[in-house]
Amino acid sequence: MLNRIPVITKNILIINVLFFLAKYIFASKGLDLDMVFGAFYPESPNFRFWQVLSHMFMHADFTHILFNMFGLWMFGSVVEQTIGAKKYLAMYLLAGFCGFALFNLSTYFQLTEVKDSLSMIDLDLIKRSAYEAGQGIMHSNGTSEEIVHIKNQELNTLESKLNNIQLTKSIADNIVHLFSAYTTAMVGASGAIYGLLVAFAVLYPEAKLMMIFLPIPIKAKYFIPILIVLEFYMGIANYSWNPVAHFAHLGGALVGYLYIRNWKKNQFRRW
């Protein structure tokens, strides 16, 4: 089966699987690779420059990688065969990067308001606590229970350092918000995969697709815009129960659209 997958798509798939396996192997030895290769907000003390690229190959769990790799195989194979390996790789990486950029731009606007409300607090204290939490999580087995425990410990330590300040509920909530932004990594190829989804729709608008929860064939030219509108709504709504990086999806989708529109225009001029 792998022999029938185009070379770039196949290699991206293999790299993702290797990273996923490495994540669980290293977790068993007390090292959480999400803290090393996941993408942190650039202002976070846990951010490293390579995370801009490496986060595209990390995934939260089996379901996460399963759906992304299915999308890579299903849509990436077609797009690569249509536009060629080099252009395909460039588009894939650019979509992932722009997903990272748009997600962090939205985070910047959220955190600007949060930081303004914390003008009476030394924000470096929060950064130092976020760094200590990051180091603790990195050298753990990465289970959600242990991560929550480490974060709560650091928040309690931070609170004790701020005992000379009257903390209202609003201020306390904003401290937690900023601390969480500094200690939560974005992982996954979803931004790049959304670029492939939109690229496929622009290339083959009449192709029929189906949602898992709505098994009715819908043409790509209708399916993808509906999906993008839903992503935008979920991103704006910013529900607390929904940890998905919707703006990363939208950033990747924008690249997929613009890249293929430009490719089609140049193809037309060539003839």
Short mmCIF file of C-alpha atoms in Angstrom, two decimals:
data_model
loop_
_atom_site.label_atom_id
_atom_site.label_comp_id
_atom_site.label_asym_id
_atom_site.label_seq_id
_atom_site.Cartn_x
_atom_site.Cartn_y
_atom_site.Cartn_z
CA MET A 1 0.00 0.00 0.00
CA LEU A 2 2.83 2.44 0.86
CA ASN A 3 4.23 1.95 -2.64
CA ARG A 4 1.10 3.57 -4.09
CA ILE A 5 1.43 6.69 -1.95
CA PRO A 6 3.38 9.59 -3.54
CA VAL A 7 6.88 10.03 -2.13
CA ILE A 8 6.44 13.27 -0.12
CA THR A 9 3.11 12.23 1.37
CA LYS A 10 4.58 8.83 2.27
CA ASN A 11 7.63 10.34 3.96
CA ILE A 12 5.57 12.89 5.90
CA LEU A 13 3.31 10.06 7.07
CA ILE A 14 6.30 7.95 8.16
CA ILE A 15 7.89 10.88 10.04
CA ASN A 16 4.63 11.55 11.89
CA VAL A 17 4.32 7.91 12.93
CA LEU A 18 7.97 7.82 14.08
CA PHE A 19 7.48 10.95 16.19
CA PHE A 20 4.31 9.45 17.66
CA LEU A 21 6.08 6.22 18.60
CA ALA A 22 9.02 8.17 20.03
CA LYS A 23 6.63 10.19 22.18
CA TYR A 24 5.39 7.09 23.98
CA ILE A 25 8.81 5.45 24.20
CA PHE A 26 10.35 8.53 25.82
CA ALA A 27 7.30 9.06 28.06
CA SER A 28 7.94 5.61 29.54
CA LYS A 29 11.46 6.83 30.38
CA GLY A 30 10.22 10.05 32.00
CA LEU A 31 10.55 12.55 29.15
CA ASP A 32 7.51 14.32 27.66
CA LEU A 33 8.40 15.15 24.04
CA ASP A 34 5.38 17.46 23.68
CA MET A 35 7.32 19.92 25.83
CA VAL A 36 10.31 19.67 23.49
CA PHE A 37 8.69 19.57 20.06
CA GLY A 38 5.20 21.00 20.64
CA ALA A 39 4.80 24.70 19.78
CA PHE A 40 4.55 27.17 22.65
CA TYR A 41 3.47 30.79 22.43
CA PRO A 42 6.66 32.65 21.38
CA GLU A 43 6.67 34.78 24.55
CA SER A 44 6.60 31.66 26.73
CA PRO A 45 9.85 30.66 28.47
CA ASN A 46 9.17 27.16 27.12
CA PHE A 47 9.32 28.26 23.46
CA ARG A 48 12.20 27.07 21.27
CA PHE A 49 12.75 28.10 17.65
CA TRP A 50 12.53 24.57 16.21
CA GLN A 51 8.98 24.18 17.53
CA VAL A 52 7.69 26.24 14.60
CA LEU A 53 8.43 23.18 12.43
CA SER A 54 8.49 20.26 14.85
CA HIS A 55 4.96 20.76 16.21
CA MET A 56 3.59 19.60 12.83
CA PHE A 57 4.88 16.10 13.55
CA MET A 58 3.62 15.76 17.14
CA HIS A 59 0.13 14.56 18.07
CA ALA A 60 -1.84 14.47 21.31
CA ASP A 61 -3.15 10.91 21.09
CA PHE A 62 -3.98 8.04 18.74
CA THR A 63 -7.27 9.56 17.53
CA HIS A 64 -5.51 12.83 16.74
CA ILE A 65 -2.83 11.24 14.58
CA LEU A 66 -5.30 8.78 13.01
CA PHE A 67 -7.57 11.50 11.62
CA ASN A 68 -4.68 13.71 10.51
CA MET A 69 -2.85 10.89 8.75
CA PHE A 70 -6.08 9.78 7.09
CA GLY A 71 -6.51 13.33 5.77
CA LEU A 72 -2.87 13.39 4.67
CA TRP A 73 -3.26 10.12 2.78
CA MET A 74 -6.67 10.91 1.29
CA PHE A 75 -6.14 14.51 0.19
CA GLY A 76 -2.36 14.88 0.20
CA SER A 77 -1.83 12.03 -2.25
CA VAL A 78 -4.14 13.64 -4.81
CA VAL A 79 -2.74 17.15 -4.34
CA GLU A 80 0.87 15.95 -4.61
CA GLN A 81 0.15 14.03 -7.83
CA THR A 82 -1.55 17.12 -9.26
CA ILE A 83 0.91 19.91 -8.47
CA GLY A 84 4.17 17.95 -8.11
CA ALA A 85 6.34 16.97 -5.16
CA LYS A 86 8.34 20.20 -4.66
CA LYS A 87 5.37 22.56 -4.78
CA TYR A 88 3.37 20.19 -2.61
CA LEU A 89 6.05 20.06 0.10
CA ALA A 90 6.41 23.85 0.03
CA MET A 91 2.65 24.31 0.38
CA TYR A 92 2.40 21.74 3.19
CA LEU A 93 5.14 23.37 5.29
CA LEU A 94 3.87 26.88 4.56
CA ALA A 95 0.35 25.88 5.63
CA GLY A 96 1.69 24.46 8.89
CA PHE A 97 3.76 27.58 9.54
CA CYS A 98 0.88 29.96 8.80
CA GLY A 99 -1.35 27.88 11.04
CA PHE A 100 1.17 28.43 13.83
CA ALA A 101 1.37 32.16 13.03
CA LEU A 102 -2.39 32.82 12.93
CA PHE A 103 -3.03 30.82 16.09
CA ASN A 104 -0.39 32.80 17.96
CA LEU A 105 -1.64 36.08 16.54
CA SER A 106 -5.08 35.33 17.98
CA THR A 107 -3.41 34.36 21.28
CA TYR A 108 -1.49 37.66 21.27
CA PHE A 109 -4.71 39.70 21.11
CA GLN A 110 -6.25 37.62 23.90
CA LEU A 111 -3.20 37.92 26.15
CA THR A 112 -2.74 41.66 25.58
CA GLU A 113 -6.00 42.31 27.40
CA VAL A 114 -5.12 39.76 30.08
CA LYS A 115 -1.70 41.33 30.73
CA ASP A 116 -3.19 44.83 30.89
CA SER A 117 -5.40 43.65 33.76
CA LEU A 118 -2.31 42.37 35.62
CA SER A 119 -0.38 45.65 35.62
CA MET A 120 0.10 45.46 39.41
CA ILE A 121 1.90 42.10 39.14
CA ASP A 122 5.47 41.35 38.06
CA LEU A 123 4.78 39.22 34.97
CA ASP A 124 8.27 37.74 35.20
CA LEU A 125 7.04 35.83 38.26
CA ILE A 126 4.44 34.15 36.07
CA LYS A 127 7.05 33.40 33.40
CA ARG A 128 9.40 31.84 35.95
CA SER A 129 6.58 29.70 37.32
CA ALA A 130 5.64 28.67 33.78
CA TYR A 131 9.25 27.68 33.11
CA GLU A 132 9.44 25.61 36.30
CA ALA A 133 6.16 23.93 35.40
CA GLY A 134 7.47 23.26 31.89
CA GLN A 135 10.61 21.64 33.24
CA GLY A 136 8.57 19.52 35.62
CA ILE A 137 6.21 18.36 32.89
CA MET A 138 9.09 17.67 30.49
CA HIS A 139 10.64 15.26 32.95
CA SER A 140 7.41 13.41 33.64
CA ASN A 141 5.55 10.58 31.94
CA GLY A 142 3.19 13.09 30.32
CA THR A 143 -0.10 11.76 31.73
CA SER A 144 -2.87 14.36 32.00
CA GLU A 145 -3.16 13.75 35.76
CA GLU A 146 0.53 14.39 36.36
CA ILE A 147 0.53 17.49 34.14
CA VAL A 148 -2.43 18.96 36.06
CA HIS A 149 -0.71 18.16 39.37
CA ILE A 150 2.54 19.87 38.33
CA LYS A 151 0.71 22.96 37.05
CA ASN A 152 -1.37 23.23 40.23
CA GLN A 153 1.76 22.95 42.37
CA GLU A 154 3.43 25.81 40.51
CA LEU A 155 0.26 27.92 40.64
CA ASN A 156 0.09 27.41 44.41
CA THR A 157 3.76 28.42 44.71
CA LEU A 158 3.08 31.49 42.56
CA GLU A 159 0.09 32.43 44.71
CA SER A 160 2.26 32.32 47.83
CA LYS A 161 4.72 34.73 46.17
CA LEU A 162 1.85 37.13 45.50
CA ASN A 163 0.40 37.03 49.02
CA ASN A 164 1.07 40.75 49.46
CA ILE A 165 -1.36 41.52 46.62
CA GLN A 166 -5.13 41.44 46.99
CA LEU A 167 -6.17 38.93 44.33
CA THR A 168 -9.74 39.30 43.13
CA LYS A 169 -11.35 36.39 41.29
CA SER A 170 -10.90 38.24 38.00
CA ILE A 171 -7.18 38.81 38.61
CA ALA A 172 -6.67 35.22 39.76
CA ASP A 173 -8.46 33.92 36.65
CA ASN A 174 -6.25 36.05 34.40
CA ILE A 175 -3.10 34.80 36.14
CA VAL A 176 -4.22 31.23 35.44
CA HIS A 177 -5.05 32.19 31.83
CA LEU A 178 -1.58 33.63 31.21
CA PHE A 179 0.14 30.76 33.03
CA SER A 180 -1.81 28.24 30.92
CA ALA A 181 -0.87 30.03 27.69
CA TYR A 182 2.80 29.77 28.68
CA THR A 183 2.61 26.08 29.65
CA THR A 184 0.36 24.61 26.94
CA ALA A 185 1.92 23.35 23.71
CA MET A 186 0.12 23.26 20.37
CA VAL A 187 0.69 19.94 18.62
CA GLY A 188 -0.48 18.37 15.39
CA ALA A 189 -0.38 18.55 11.62
CA SER A 190 -3.92 19.94 11.48
CA GLY A 191 -2.95 23.35 10.08
CA ALA A 192 -1.11 21.68 7.19
CA ILE A 193 -3.94 19.15 6.71
CA TYR A 194 -6.50 21.95 6.41
CA GLY A 195 -4.26 23.44 3.75
CA LEU A 196 -4.54 20.13 1.86
CA LEU A 197 -8.32 20.00 2.33
CA VAL A 198 -8.79 23.45 0.82
CA ALA A 199 -6.21 22.79 -1.91
CA PHE A 200 -8.15 19.67 -2.89
CA ALA A 201 -11.43 21.61 -2.97
CA VAL A 202 -9.95 24.32 -5.22
CA LEU A 203 -8.46 21.71 -7.55
CA TYR A 204 -11.50 19.41 -7.62
CA PRO A 205 -14.58 21.43 -6.60
CA GLU A 206 -17.02 18.86 -8.01
CA ALA A 207 -15.57 15.92 -6.03
CA LYS A 208 -18.00 14.58 -3.43
CA LEU A 209 -17.05 14.29 0.24
CA MET A 210 -18.86 13.08 3.35
CA MET A 211 -18.76 14.04 7.03
CA ILE A 212 -18.54 11.15 9.49
CA PHE A 213 -21.56 12.40 11.43
CA LEU A 214 -23.48 13.31 8.26
CA PRO A 215 -23.05 10.46 5.72
CA ILE A 216 -24.45 12.43 2.78
CA PRO A 217 -22.23 13.17 -0.26
CA ILE A 218 -21.52 16.91 -0.56
CA LYS A 219 -19.46 18.53 -3.32
CA ALA A 220 -16.08 19.80 -2.15
CA LYS A 221 -16.93 23.35 -3.24
CA TYR A 222 -19.76 23.36 -0.66
CA PHE A 223 -18.29 21.02 1.96
CA ILE A 224 -15.06 22.91 2.59
CA PRO A 225 -16.63 26.41 2.97
CA ILE A 226 -19.09 24.97 5.51
CA LEU A 227 -16.19 23.44 7.41
CA ILE A 228 -14.24 26.72 7.36
CA VAL A 229 -17.23 28.71 8.65
CA LEU A 230 -17.62 26.22 11.51
CA GLU A 231 -13.90 26.52 12.32
CA PHE A 232 -14.15 30.32 12.36
CA TYR A 233 -17.20 30.26 14.62
CA MET A 234 -15.56 27.82 17.06
CA GLY A 235 -12.39 29.92 17.08
CA ILE A 236 -14.28 33.14 17.83
CA ALA A 237 -16.52 31.47 20.43
CA ASN A 238 -13.41 30.17 22.24
CA TYR A 239 -15.31 27.65 24.37
CA SER A 240 -13.41 26.55 27.48
CA TRP A 241 -14.29 22.90 26.82
CA ASN A 242 -12.84 23.06 23.32
CA PRO A 243 -9.00 22.98 23.32
CA VAL A 244 -8.71 22.76 19.51
CA ALA A 245 -6.50 25.37 17.78
CA HIS A 246 -9.14 26.50 15.29
CA PHE A 247 -7.14 29.51 14.09
CA ALA A 248 -4.27 27.18 13.19
CA HIS A 249 -6.72 25.32 10.95
CA LEU A 250 -7.82 28.59 9.38
CA GLY A 251 -4.23 29.71 8.78
CA GLY A 252 -3.46 26.48 6.97
CA ALA A 253 -6.71 26.69 4.99
CA LEU A 254 -5.85 30.22 3.82
CA VAL A 255 -2.48 29.04 2.49
CA GLY A 256 -4.09 26.09 0.69
CA TYR A 257 -6.53 28.41 -1.05
CA LEU A 258 -4.04 31.11 -2.07
CA TYR A 259 -1.31 28.66 -3.08
CA ILE A 260 -3.51 26.62 -5.41
CA ARG A 261 -5.22 29.70 -6.85
CA ASN A 262 -1.76 31.03 -7.74
CA TRP A 263 -0.67 27.62 -9.10
CA LYS A 264 -3.76 27.39 -11.33
CA LYS A 265 -3.21 30.92 -12.61
CA ASN A 266 0.39 30.11 -13.56
CA GLN A 267 -0.72 26.85 -15.19
CA PHE A 268 -3.16 28.78 -17.34
CA ARG A 269 -0.50 31.32 -18.37
CA ARG A 270 1.88 28.50 -19.31
CA TRP A 271 -0.61 27.34 -21.94
#
